[in-house]
PDB file of C-alpha atoms and ligand atoms in Angstrom:
ATOM      1  CA  MET B   2      19.714 -38.915  24.847  1.00 53.00           C
ATOM      2  CA  GLN B   3      16.188 -39.504  26.181  1.00 56.00           C
ATOM      3  CA  ALA B   4      15.647 -39.293  29.931  1.00 58.00           C
ATOM      4  CA  THR B   5      14.511 -42.499  31.726  1.00 64.00           C
ATOM      5  CA  SER B   6      11.430 -42.231  33.961  1.00 63.00           C
ATOM      6  CA  LYS B   7      13.711 -42.340  37.043  1.00 67.00           C
ATOM      7  CA  THR B   8      15.702 -39.315  35.904  1.00 85.00           C
ATOM      8  CA  LYS B   9      12.856 -37.448  34.246  1.00 93.00           C
ATOM      9  CA  LYS B  10      12.147 -34.007  35.573  1.00 96.00           C
ATOM     10  CA  THR B  11       8.519 -33.037  36.254  1.00 98.00           C
ATOM     11  CA  LEU B  12       6.919 -30.189  34.315  1.00 98.00           C
ATOM     12  CA  ASN B  13       3.583 -28.612  35.191  1.00 98.00           C
ATOM     13  CA  LEU B  14       1.864 -27.629  31.947  1.00 98.00           C
ATOM     14  CA  PHE B  15      -0.863 -24.977  32.111  1.00 98.00           C
ATOM     15  CA  LEU B  16      -2.941 -24.839  28.936  1.00 98.00           C
ATOM     16  CA  ALA B  17      -4.450 -21.433  28.185  1.00 98.00           C
ATOM     17  CA  ASN B  18      -8.100 -21.231  27.152  1.00 98.00           C
ATOM     18  CA  PRO B  19      -9.226 -20.163  24.690  1.00 98.00           C
ATOM     19  CA  ARG B  20      -6.322 -20.878  22.344  1.00 98.00           C
ATOM     20  CA  GLY B  21      -5.883 -21.777  18.706  1.00 98.00           C
ATOM     21  CA  PHE B  22      -8.359 -21.447  15.861  1.00 98.00           C
ATOM     22  CA  CYS B  23     -10.835 -18.554  15.856  1.00 98.00           C
ATOM     23  CA  ALA B  24     -14.070 -18.409  13.861  1.00 98.00           C
ATOM     24  CA  GLY B  25     -12.473 -16.364  11.053  1.00 98.00           C
ATOM     25  CA  VAL B  26      -9.670 -18.896  10.568  1.00 98.00           C
ATOM     26  CA  GLU B  27     -12.089 -21.870  10.673  1.00 98.00           C
ATOM     27  CA  ARG B  28     -14.191 -20.187   7.978  1.00 98.00           C
ATOM     28  CA  ALA B  29     -11.221 -19.284   5.762  1.00 98.00           C
ATOM     29  CA  ILE B  30      -9.798 -22.820   5.826  1.00 98.00           C
ATOM     30  CA  ALA B  31     -13.254 -24.329   5.197  1.00 98.00           C
ATOM     31  CA  ILE B  32     -13.691 -22.068   2.149  1.00 98.00           C
ATOM     32  CA  VAL B  33     -10.466 -23.404   0.614  1.00 98.00           C
ATOM     33  CA  GLU B  34     -11.306 -27.023   1.457  1.00 98.00           C
ATOM     34  CA  ARG B  35     -14.856 -26.774   0.060  1.00 98.00           C
ATOM     35  CA  ALA B  36     -13.621 -25.013  -3.083  1.00 98.00           C
ATOM     36  CA  LEU B  37     -11.063 -27.783  -3.634  1.00 98.00           C
ATOM     37  CA  GLU B  38     -13.807 -30.410  -3.211  1.00 98.00           C
ATOM     38  CA  LYS B  39     -16.257 -28.622  -5.485  1.00 98.00           C
ATOM     39  CA  PHE B  40     -13.970 -27.429  -8.294  1.00 98.00           C
ATOM     40  CA  GLY B  41     -10.882 -29.629  -7.897  1.00 98.00           C
ATOM     41  CA  PRO B  42      -7.305 -28.328  -7.824  1.00 98.00           C
ATOM     42  CA  PRO B  43      -5.674 -26.003  -8.493  1.00 98.00           C
ATOM     43  CA  ILE B  44      -7.383 -23.254  -6.483  1.00 98.00           C
ATOM     44  CA  TYR B  45      -5.498 -19.943  -6.295  1.00 98.00           C
ATOM     45  CA  ILE B  46      -5.337 -17.962  -3.066  1.00 98.00           C
ATOM     46  CA  LYS B  47      -4.149 -14.380  -2.731  1.00 98.00           C
ATOM     47  CA  HIS B  48      -1.642 -14.534   0.134  1.00 97.00           C
ATOM     48  CA  GLU B  49      -1.418 -17.332   2.729  1.00 98.00           C
ATOM     49  CA  ILE B  50      -5.041 -18.117   3.623  1.00 98.00           C
ATOM     50  CA  VAL B  51      -4.072 -17.686   7.305  1.00 98.00           C
ATOM     51  CA  HIS B  52      -0.606 -17.132   8.751  1.00 97.00           C
ATOM     52  CA  ASN B  53       0.246 -20.695   9.676  1.00 97.00           C
ATOM     53  CA  LYS B  54       2.899 -22.791   7.960  1.00 96.00           C
ATOM     54  CA  TYR B  55       1.265 -26.108   8.845  1.00 97.00           C
ATOM     55  CA  VAL B  56      -2.157 -25.026   7.506  1.00 98.00           C
ATOM     56  CA  VAL B  57      -0.630 -23.588   4.338  1.00 98.00           C
ATOM     57  CA  GLU B  58       1.448 -26.720   3.630  1.00 98.00           C
ATOM     58  CA  SER B  59      -1.545 -29.029   4.277  1.00 98.00           C
ATOM     59  CA  LEU B  60      -3.679 -27.076   1.789  1.00 98.00           C
ATOM     60  CA  GLN B  61      -0.835 -26.944  -0.747  1.00 98.00           C
ATOM     61  CA  ALA B  62      -0.695 -30.733  -0.594  1.00 98.00           C
ATOM     62  CA  LYS B  63      -4.389 -30.807  -1.592  1.00 98.00           C
ATOM     63  CA  GLY B  64      -3.853 -28.476  -4.552  1.00 98.00           C
ATOM     64  CA  ALA B  65      -4.093 -24.936  -3.180  1.00 98.00           C
ATOM     65  CA  VAL B  66      -1.671 -22.466  -4.765  1.00 98.00           C
ATOM     66  CA  PHE B  67      -0.760 -19.386  -2.731  1.00 98.00           C
ATOM     67  CA  VAL B  68       0.318 -16.265  -4.628  1.00 98.00           C
ATOM     68  CA  ASP B  69       1.364 -12.816  -3.486  1.00 96.00           C
ATOM     69  CA  ASP B  70       0.466 -11.113  -6.739  1.00 96.00           C
ATOM     70  CA  ILE B  71      -2.744 -11.486  -8.754  1.00 97.00           C
ATOM     71  CA  ALA B  72      -0.525 -11.466 -11.891  1.00 96.00           C
ATOM     72  CA  GLU B  73       0.522 -15.021 -10.891  1.00 97.00           C
ATOM     73  CA  ILE B  74      -3.071 -16.286 -11.163  1.00 97.00           C
ATOM     74  CA  PRO B  75      -3.902 -17.826 -14.558  1.00 97.00           C
ATOM     75  CA  GLN B  76      -6.898 -16.598 -16.577  1.00 97.00           C
ATOM     76  CA  GLY B  77     -10.088 -18.419 -15.582  1.00 97.00           C
ATOM     77  CA  ALA B  78      -8.801 -19.714 -12.235  1.00 98.00           C
ATOM     78  CA  ILE B  79     -10.946 -20.152  -9.114  1.00 98.00           C
ATOM     79  CA  THR B  80      -9.604 -17.491  -6.756  1.00 98.00           C
ATOM     80  CA  ILE B  81      -9.884 -16.945  -2.998  1.00 98.00           C
ATOM     81  CA  TYR B  82      -8.939 -13.903  -0.918  1.00 98.00           C
ATOM     82  CA  SER B  83      -7.224 -14.691   2.396  1.00 98.00           C
ATOM     83  CA  ALA B  84      -8.706 -14.032   5.858  1.00 98.00           C
ATOM     84  CA  HIS B  85      -6.678 -10.793   6.072  1.00 98.00           C
ATOM     85  CA  GLY B  86      -8.722  -9.067   3.342  1.00 98.00           C
ATOM     86  CA  VAL B  87      -7.670  -7.339   0.141  1.00 98.00           C
ATOM     87  CA  SER B  88      -7.588  -3.864  -1.371  1.00 98.00           C
ATOM     88  CA  LYS B  89      -9.994  -2.560  -4.030  1.00 98.00           C
ATOM     89  CA  GLN B  90      -7.150  -2.806  -6.558  1.00 98.00           C
ATOM     90  CA  VAL B  91      -6.703  -6.525  -5.850  1.00 98.00           C
ATOM     91  CA  GLU B  92     -10.453  -7.025  -6.319  1.00 98.00           C
ATOM     92  CA  TYR B  93     -10.352  -5.097  -9.581  1.00 98.00           C
ATOM     93  CA  ASP B  94      -7.360  -7.066 -10.928  1.00 97.00           C
ATOM     94  CA  SER B  95      -8.705 -10.469  -9.907  1.00 97.00           C
ATOM     95  CA  GLU B  96     -12.216  -9.826 -11.256  1.00 97.00           C
ATOM     96  CA  LYS B  97     -10.678  -9.427 -14.721  1.00 96.00           C
ATOM     97  CA  LYS B  98      -9.052 -12.883 -14.537  1.00 95.00           C
ATOM     98  CA  ALA B  99     -10.860 -15.231 -12.196  1.00 96.00           C
ATOM     99  CA  ALA B 100     -13.667 -17.578 -13.244  1.00 96.00           C
ATOM    100  CA  GLN B 101     -15.096 -17.263  -9.742  1.00 97.00           C
ATOM    101  CA  ILE B 102     -13.955 -15.499  -6.579  1.00 98.00           C
ATOM    102  CA  PHE B 103     -14.602 -16.520  -2.973  1.00 98.00           C
ATOM    103  CA  ASP B 104     -13.897 -13.975  -0.289  1.00 98.00           C
ATOM    104  CA  ALA B 105     -12.443 -15.543   2.874  1.00 98.00           C
ATOM    105  CA  THR B 106     -11.848 -12.132   4.480  1.00 98.00           C
ATOM    106  CA  CYS B 107     -12.801 -12.471   8.150  1.00 98.00           C
ATOM    107  CA  PRO B 108     -16.150 -10.727   8.780  1.00 98.00           C
ATOM    108  CA  LEU B 109     -14.457  -8.781  11.584  1.00 98.00           C
ATOM    109  CA  VAL B 110     -11.889  -7.416   9.129  1.00 98.00           C
ATOM    110  CA  LYS B 111     -14.780  -6.624   6.773  1.00 98.00           C
ATOM    111  CA  LYS B 112     -16.367  -4.615   9.583  1.00 98.00           C
ATOM    112  CA  VAL B 113     -13.206  -2.450   9.699  1.00 98.00           C
ATOM    113  CA  HIS B 114     -13.278  -2.131   5.886  1.00 98.00           C
ATOM    114  CA  ASN B 115     -16.886  -0.933   5.986  1.00 98.00           C
ATOM    115  CA  ARG B 116     -16.112   1.650   8.642  1.00 98.00           C
ATOM    116  CA  VAL B 117     -13.131   2.995   6.708  1.00 98.00           C
ATOM    117  CA  VAL B 118     -15.274   3.320   3.581  1.00 98.00           C
ATOM    118  CA  SER B 119     -18.033   5.161   5.425  1.00 97.00           C
ATOM    119  CA  LEU B 120     -15.500   7.479   7.142  1.00 98.00           C
ATOM    120  CA  ALA B 121     -14.003   8.300   3.749  1.00 98.00           C
ATOM    121  CA  LYS B 122     -17.498   9.163   2.463  1.00 98.00           C
ATOM    122  CA  GLU B 123     -17.788  11.609   5.371  1.00 98.00           C
ATOM    123  CA  HIS B 124     -14.425  13.097   4.269  1.00 98.00           C
ATOM    124  CA  LYS B 125     -12.769  12.219   7.577  1.00 98.00           C
ATOM    125  CA  GLU B 126      -8.988  12.045   7.829  1.00 98.00           C
ATOM    126  CA  ILE B 127      -8.335   8.435   8.899  1.00 98.00           C
ATOM    127  CA  ILE B 128      -5.629   7.089  11.220  1.00 98.00           C
ATOM    128  CA  LEU B 129      -5.009   3.337  11.081  1.00 98.00           C
ATOM    129  CA  ILE B 130      -3.184   1.799  14.042  1.00 98.00           C
ATOM    130  CA  GLY B 131      -1.367  -1.295  12.805  1.00 98.00           C
ATOM    131  CA  HIS B 132       1.824  -2.876  11.499  1.00 97.00           C
ATOM    132  CA  ALA B 133       3.301  -1.614   8.224  1.00 98.00           C
ATOM    133  CA  GLY B 134       3.418  -4.302   5.556  1.00 97.00           C
ATOM    134  CA  HIS B 135       0.857  -6.584   7.234  1.00 97.00           C
ATOM    135  CA  PRO B 136      -1.632  -7.774   4.590  1.00 98.00           C
ATOM    136  CA  GLU B 137      -4.599  -6.695   6.717  1.00 98.00           C
ATOM    137  CA  VAL B 138      -3.200  -3.152   6.912  1.00 98.00           C
ATOM    138  CA  GLU B 139      -2.563  -3.115   3.157  1.00 98.00           C
ATOM    139  CA  GLY B 140      -6.085  -4.394   2.509  1.00 98.00           C
ATOM    140  CA  THR B 141      -7.776  -1.923   4.861  1.00 98.00           C
ATOM    141  CA  SER B 142      -5.760   1.076   3.586  1.00 98.00           C
ATOM    142  CA  GLY B 143      -6.516  -0.012   0.037  1.00 98.00           C
ATOM    143  CA  ARG B 144     -10.298   0.020   0.461  1.00 98.00           C
ATOM    144  CA  ILE B 145     -10.334   3.770  -0.152  1.00 98.00           C
ATOM    145  CA  GLU B 146      -8.567   6.154  -2.490  1.00 98.00           C
ATOM    146  CA  GLN B 147      -7.553   8.720   0.124  1.00 97.00           C
ATOM    147  CA  LYS B 148      -4.301   8.160   2.007  1.00 97.00           C
ATOM    148  CA  VAL B 149      -4.637   6.603   5.453  1.00 98.00           C
ATOM    149  CA  ILE B 150      -2.179   7.705   8.171  1.00 98.00           C
ATOM    150  CA  LEU B 151      -0.525   4.567   9.595  1.00 98.00           C
ATOM    151  CA  ILE B 152       0.557   4.652  13.255  1.00 98.00           C
ATOM    152  CA  GLU B 153       2.626   1.757  14.570  1.00 98.00           C
ATOM    153  CA  ASN B 154       3.676   2.946  18.036  1.00 98.00           C
ATOM    154  CA  LYS B 155       3.363   5.581  20.763  1.00 98.00           C
ATOM    155  CA  GLU B 156       6.209   7.716  19.364  1.00 98.00           C
ATOM    156  CA  GLN B 157       4.463   8.027  16.036  1.00 98.00           C
ATOM    157  CA  ALA B 158       1.188   8.862  17.804  1.00 98.00           C
ATOM    158  CA  LYS B 159       2.924  11.650  19.752  1.00 98.00           C
ATOM    159  CA  ASN B 160       4.473  13.135  16.613  1.00 98.00           C
ATOM    160  CA  ILE B 161       1.550  12.705  14.224  1.00 98.00           C
ATOM    161  CA  GLN B 162       0.725  15.639  11.944  1.00 96.00           C
ATOM    162  CA  VAL B 163      -2.854  15.947  10.726  1.00 97.00           C
ATOM    163  CA  THR B 164      -4.612  18.392   8.434  1.00 97.00           C
ATOM    164  CA  ASN B 165      -7.640  19.138  10.637  1.00 96.00           C
ATOM    165  CA  PRO B 166      -7.762  17.928  14.272  1.00 97.00           C
ATOM    166  CA  GLU B 167     -11.548  18.501  14.252  1.00 97.00           C
ATOM    167  CA  ASN B 168     -12.157  16.024  11.447  1.00 98.00           C
ATOM    168  CA  LEU B 169     -10.283  12.880  12.462  1.00 98.00           C
ATOM    169  CA  ALA B 170     -11.156   9.225  12.995  1.00 98.00           C
ATOM    170  CA  TYR B 171      -9.118   6.181  13.955  1.00 98.00           C
ATOM    171  CA  THR B 172      -9.404   2.484  13.380  1.00 97.00           C
ATOM    172  CA  THR B 173      -7.096  -0.454  14.171  1.00 98.00           C
ATOM    173  CA  GLN B 174      -5.801  -3.730  12.815  1.00 98.00           C
ATOM    174  CA  THR B 175      -7.768  -6.610  14.419  1.00 98.00           C
ATOM    175  CA  THR B 176      -4.819  -8.524  15.894  1.00 97.00           C
ATOM    176  CA  LEU B 177      -2.849  -5.975  17.929  1.00 97.00           C
ATOM    177  CA  SER B 178      -1.818  -5.907  21.582  1.00 96.00           C
ATOM    178  CA  ILE B 179      -4.820  -4.634  23.588  1.00 96.00           C
ATOM    179  CA  ASP B 180      -2.534  -2.785  26.020  1.00 95.00           C
ATOM    180  CA  ASP B 181      -0.209  -1.155  23.457  1.00 95.00           C
ATOM    181  CA  THR B 182      -3.174  -0.091  21.350  1.00 97.00           C
ATOM    182  CA  LYS B 183      -4.926   1.426  24.358  1.00 97.00           C
ATOM    183  CA  GLU B 184      -1.824   3.537  25.076  1.00 98.00           C
ATOM    184  CA  ILE B 185      -1.690   4.726  21.474  1.00 98.00           C
ATOM    185  CA  ILE B 186      -5.421   5.527  21.492  1.00 98.00           C
ATOM    186  CA  ASP B 187      -5.055   7.439  24.786  1.00 98.00           C
ATOM    187  CA  ILE B 188      -2.332   9.604  23.195  1.00 98.00           C
ATOM    188  CA  LEU B 189      -4.504  10.271  20.145  1.00 98.00           C
ATOM    189  CA  LYS B 190      -7.542  11.112  22.297  1.00 98.00           C
ATOM    190  CA  SER B 191      -5.569  13.506  24.479  1.00 98.00           C
ATOM    191  CA  LYS B 192      -4.121  15.252  21.402  1.00 98.00           C
ATOM    192  CA  PHE B 193      -7.387  15.224  19.462  1.00 98.00           C
ATOM    193  CA  PRO B 194     -10.347  15.161  21.884  1.00 97.00           C
ATOM    194  CA  LYS B 195     -12.868  15.157  19.020  1.00 97.00           C
ATOM    195  CA  ILE B 196     -11.395  12.119  17.257  1.00 98.00           C
ATOM    196  CA  ASN B 197     -14.106   9.737  15.995  1.00 98.00           C
ATOM    197  CA  GLU B 198     -13.856   6.266  17.608  1.00 97.00           C
ATOM    198  CA  PRO B 199     -15.256   2.878  16.564  1.00 97.00           C
ATOM    199  CA  GLN B 200     -18.395   1.937  18.562  1.00 94.00           C
ATOM    200  CA  THR B 201     -16.807  -1.351  19.581  1.00 93.00           C
ATOM    201  CA  ALA B 202     -13.090  -2.147  19.575  1.00 93.00           C
ATOM    202  CA  ASP B 203     -11.633  -3.189  16.223  1.00 96.00           C
ATOM    203  CA  ILE B 204      -9.264  -5.632  17.959  1.00 97.00           C
ATOM    204  CA  CYS B 205     -11.264  -8.824  17.525  1.00 97.00           C
ATOM    205  CA  TYR B 206     -12.800 -11.029  20.233  1.00 97.00           C
ATOM    206  CA  ALA B 207     -10.356 -13.874  19.487  1.00 97.00           C
ATOM    207  CA  THR B 208      -7.276 -11.674  19.883  1.00 97.00           C
ATOM    208  CA  GLN B 209      -8.653 -10.212  23.114  1.00 97.00           C
ATOM    209  CA  ASN B 210      -9.645 -13.577  24.615  1.00 97.00           C
ATOM    210  CA  ARG B 211      -6.295 -15.225  23.797  1.00 98.00           C
ATOM    211  CA  GLN B 212      -4.347 -12.289  25.251  1.00 98.00           C
ATOM    212  CA  ASN B 213      -6.491 -12.264  28.417  1.00 98.00           C
ATOM    213  CA  ALA B 214      -5.971 -16.024  28.848  1.00 98.00           C
ATOM    214  CA  VAL B 215      -2.174 -15.580  28.707  1.00 98.00           C
ATOM    215  CA  LYS B 216      -2.284 -12.579  31.077  1.00 98.00           C
ATOM    216  CA  ASN B 217      -4.116 -14.768  33.600  1.00 97.00           C
ATOM    217  CA  LEU B 218      -1.318 -17.336  33.408  1.00 97.00           C
ATOM    218  CA  VAL B 219       1.919 -15.376  33.359  1.00 96.00           C
ATOM    219  CA  ASN B 220       2.187 -14.971  37.128  1.00 96.00           C
ATOM    220  CA  LYS B 221       1.954 -18.770  37.598  1.00 95.00           C
ATOM    221  CA  VAL B 222       4.732 -19.841  35.211  1.00 98.00           C
ATOM    222  CA  ASP B 223       8.468 -19.579  34.425  1.00 97.00           C
ATOM    223  CA  LEU B 224       8.168 -20.189  30.675  1.00 98.00           C
ATOM    224  CA  LEU B 225       5.605 -19.395  27.978  1.00 98.00           C
ATOM    225  CA  LEU B 226       5.359 -21.412  24.769  1.00 98.00           C
ATOM    226  CA  VAL B 227       3.204 -19.956  21.992  1.00 98.00           C
ATOM    227  CA  ILE B 228       2.478 -22.164  18.995  1.00 98.00           C
ATOM    228  CA  GLY B 229       2.141 -20.065  15.873  1.00 98.00           C
ATOM    229  CA  SER B 230       4.013 -18.974  12.791  1.00 97.00           C
ATOM    230  CA  LYS B 231       6.565 -16.175  12.891  1.00 97.00           C
ATOM    231  CA  ASN B 232       4.432 -14.019  10.565  1.00 96.00           C
ATOM    232  CA  SER B 233       1.291 -14.394  12.685  1.00 97.00           C
ATOM    233  CA  SER B 234       0.525 -11.030  14.277  1.00 96.00           C
ATOM    234  CA  ASN B 235      -1.762 -12.326  17.016  1.00 96.00           C
ATOM    235  CA  SER B 236       0.735 -15.095  17.943  1.00 97.00           C
ATOM    236  CA  ASN B 237       3.570 -12.563  18.264  1.00 97.00           C
ATOM    237  CA  ARG B 238       1.412 -10.451  20.566  1.00 97.00           C
ATOM    238  CA  LEU B 239       0.846 -13.495  22.822  1.00 98.00           C
ATOM    239  CA  ARG B 240       4.609 -14.049  23.076  1.00 98.00           C
ATOM    240  CA  ASP B 241       5.067 -10.309  23.832  1.00 98.00           C
ATOM    241  CA  ILE B 242       2.854 -10.646  26.930  1.00 98.00           C
ATOM    242  CA  GLY B 243       5.323 -13.169  28.382  1.00 98.00           C
ATOM    243  CA  ILE B 244       8.314 -10.969  27.557  1.00 98.00           C
ATOM    244  CA  GLU B 245       6.652  -7.903  29.112  1.00 97.00           C
ATOM    245  CA  ASN B 246       6.105  -9.969  32.274  1.00 97.00           C
ATOM    246  CA  ASN B 247       9.780 -11.009  32.364  1.00 97.00           C
ATOM    247  CA  ILE B 248       9.275 -14.682  31.678  1.00 97.00           C
ATOM    248  CA  LYS B 249      11.127 -16.677  29.038  1.00 98.00           C
ATOM    249  CA  SER B 250       8.779 -16.761  26.050  1.00 98.00           C
ATOM    250  CA  TYR B 251       9.111 -18.541  22.725  1.00 98.00           C
ATOM    251  CA  LEU B 252       6.994 -18.458  19.581  1.00 98.00           C
ATOM    252  CA  ILE B 253       7.386 -21.841  17.906  1.00 98.00           C
ATOM    253  CA  SER B 254       5.892 -23.296  14.723  1.00 98.00           C
ATOM    254  CA  GLY B 255       5.744 -26.716  16.371  1.00 98.00           C
ATOM    255  CA  LYS B 256       7.533 -29.236  18.586  1.00 98.00           C
ATOM    256  CA  GLU B 257      10.508 -29.392  16.169  1.00 98.00           C
ATOM    257  CA  GLU B 258      11.679 -25.972  17.354  1.00 98.00           C
ATOM    258  CA  ILE B 259      11.764 -26.905  21.043  1.00 98.00           C
ATOM    259  CA  GLU B 260      15.186 -26.852  22.751  1.00 98.00           C
ATOM    260  CA  LEU B 261      15.275 -29.015  25.861  1.00 97.00           C
ATOM    261  CA  ALA B 262      17.715 -26.566  27.507  1.00 97.00           C
ATOM    262  CA  TRP B 263      14.821 -24.069  27.773  1.00 98.00           C
ATOM    263  CA  PHE B 264      13.399 -26.238  30.582  1.00 97.00           C
ATOM    264  CA  ASN B 265      16.585 -26.394  32.693  1.00 96.00           C
ATOM    265  CA  ASN B 266      15.432 -23.941  35.321  1.00 94.00           C
ATOM    266  CA  CYS B 267      11.726 -24.054  34.594  1.00 96.00           C
ATOM    267  CA  THR B 268       9.001 -26.206  36.104  1.00 97.00           C
ATOM    268  CA  ASN B 269       5.777 -24.348  35.379  1.00 98.00           C
ATOM    269  CA  ILE B 270       5.063 -23.892  31.686  1.00 98.00           C
ATOM    270  CA  ALA B 271       2.205 -22.009  30.021  1.00 98.00           C
ATOM    271  CA  ILE B 272       1.161 -23.227  26.594  1.00 98.00           C
ATOM    272  CA  THR B 273      -1.058 -21.376  24.151  1.00 98.00           C
ATOM    273  CA  ALA B 274      -1.594 -21.191  20.404  1.00 98.00           C
ATOM    274  CA  GLY B 275      -2.308 -18.275  18.087  1.00 98.00           C
ATOM    275  CA  ALA B 276      -5.651 -17.944  16.311  1.00 98.00           C
ATOM    276  CA  SER B 277      -4.288 -19.575  13.144  1.00 98.00           C
ATOM    277  CA  ALA B 278      -2.546 -22.549  14.826  1.00 98.00           C
ATOM    278  CA  PRO B 279      -4.320 -25.934  14.798  1.00 98.00           C
ATOM    279  CA  GLU B 280      -4.816 -27.896  18.024  1.00 98.00           C
ATOM    280  CA  ASN B 281      -2.947 -30.953  16.700  1.00 98.00           C
ATOM    281  CA  LEU B 282       0.278 -28.910  16.989  1.00 98.00           C
ATOM    282  CA  VAL B 283      -0.467 -28.406  20.707  1.00 98.00           C
ATOM    283  CA  ASP B 284      -1.093 -32.168  21.068  1.00 98.00           C
ATOM    284  CA  GLU B 285       2.208 -32.950  19.303  1.00 98.00           C
ATOM    285  CA  LEU B 286       4.063 -30.540  21.573  1.00 98.00           C
ATOM    286  CA  ILE B 287       2.589 -32.140  24.709  1.00 98.00           C
ATOM    287  CA  ASN B 288       3.400 -35.644  23.448  1.00 98.00           C
ATOM    288  CA  TYR B 289       6.977 -34.559  22.758  1.00 98.00           C
ATOM    289  CA  LEU B 290       7.301 -33.135  26.274  1.00 98.00           C
ATOM    290  CA  LYS B 291       5.858 -36.377  27.694  1.00 98.00           C
ATOM    291  CA  ILE B 292       8.714 -38.299  26.055  1.00 97.00           C
ATOM    292  CA  ASN B 293      11.299 -36.151  27.804  1.00 96.00           C
ATOM    293  CA  PHE B 294       9.606 -35.189  31.083  1.00 97.00           C
ATOM    294  CA  LEU B 295       6.970 -36.310  33.534  1.00 98.00           C
ATOM    295  CA  VAL B 296       4.125 -33.889  32.916  1.00 98.00           C
ATOM    296  CA  ASN B 297       1.107 -32.708  34.874  1.00 98.00           C
ATOM    297  CA  ILE B 298      -1.469 -31.012  32.647  1.00 98.00           C
ATOM    298  CA  THR B 299      -3.935 -28.375  33.838  1.00 98.00           C
ATOM    299  CA  GLN B 300      -6.503 -26.823  31.511  1.00 98.00           C
ATOM    300  CA  ILE B 301      -7.128 -23.243  32.669  1.00 97.00           C
ATOM    301  CA  ASN B 302     -10.757 -22.110  32.394  1.00 96.00           C
ATOM    302  CA  GLY B 303     -11.302 -19.087  30.199  1.00 96.00           C
ATOM    303  CA  THR B 304     -13.908 -17.284  28.131  1.00 97.00           C
ATOM    304  CA  LYS B 305     -16.099 -19.710  26.170  1.00 97.00           C
ATOM    305  CA  GLU B 306     -16.297 -18.904  22.477  1.00 98.00           C
ATOM    306  CA  ASN B 307     -19.296 -19.933  20.377  1.00 97.00           C
ATOM    307  CA  ILE B 308     -18.950 -17.676  17.351  1.00 97.00           C
ATOM    308  CA  ILE B 309     -19.401 -19.283  13.927  1.00 98.00           C
ATOM    309  CA  PHE B 310     -19.145 -17.386  10.645  1.00 98.00           C
ATOM    310  CA  ASN B 311     -21.191 -18.685   7.702  1.00 97.00           C
ATOM    311  CA  LEU B 312     -19.564 -19.900   4.514  1.00 98.00           C
ATOM    312  CA  PRO B 313     -20.444 -18.252   1.187  1.00 97.00           C
ATOM    313  CA  LYS B 314     -23.788 -19.676  -0.096  1.00 96.00           C
ATOM    314  CA  GLU B 315     -22.180 -21.492  -3.045  1.00 95.00           C
ATOM    315  CA  LEU B 316     -19.898 -23.474  -0.719  1.00 97.00           C
ATOM    316  CA  ARG B 317     -22.349 -24.448   2.043  1.00 92.00           C
TER     317      ARG B 317
HETATM  318 FE1  SF4 G 413     -11.045 -12.781  12.373  1.00 83.82          FE
HETATM  319 FE2  SF4 G 413      -9.845 -12.144  14.665  1.00 83.82          FE
HETATM  320 FE3  SF4 G 413      -9.608 -14.572  13.709  1.00 83.82          FE
HETATM  321 FE4  SF4 G 413      -8.378 -12.534  12.480  1.00 83.82          FE
HETATM  322  S1  SF4 G 413      -7.945 -13.329  14.540  1.00 83.82           S
HETATM  323  S2  SF4 G 413      -9.520 -14.183  11.498  1.00 83.82           S
HETATM  324  S3  SF4 G 413      -9.914 -10.909  12.806  1.00 83.82           S
HETATM  325  S4  SF4 G 413     -11.538 -13.608  14.391  1.00 83.82           S
END
């Protein structure tokens, strides 16, 4: 039953900034949309273009077909690689089939790829900090023939066995927790003081800015709502910040997953969205809360982002 305005409880909503789409996601979605306009459907995409159910379903409705295996792509199809990047093997397999390929790999993931390739040329042993099974990790590991050592947590960093401690380098997935990764890196650096480090952090600006925005909010609120899909790494890390700060924290795909009981003992609510979640889902969530509560909305100032990544020439 809906609450009447007399009985409605008041919620204070604090909107984190920045939130939602990053430059890499904007570019990846634009590549699919432009390819659909230019070539017509179907357009085949290796993996979900970005990890967001709403985005994926919207593009499917326009004729995008998402596949996990290049074998599912018909001969002569227009093919796109997702923002997470792909391995050399995927490139090799798709080049044999596709009429044309567009690479929507985020330029910041590409930067990690390039570093891994140049480290391999220097015959370094390479440690990749990241989540097993994540497509970005599979893509980055698959850029080179040598085996990459994957480290997911502090325990694994403590117990790591390497061939030559003098000849090591590390790199990271772009969407990890800044704090957890720092702890892992500190362990590696204390075990292997000569380990080669990236010149600038591999965790991308968008992941860092969204995590910092949530960290600035957690001491003001009783509940954190993160809009993002369950398979979105950066969205999960935003939810983790709330949990680590002992506040109720939920990762939701959209307003449909809200349970009104969550708000029983909560008045101050932080809202953010992962880098692959569109702003209209935030608007829908707020409108849904307005139906059930009286709401005060505060936009929290945060780092301004003005990064834009160019589209491939053929799609500009
Ligand atoms: Fe690129 Fe970071 Fe966005 Fe991933 S989250 S697409 S690495 S900018």
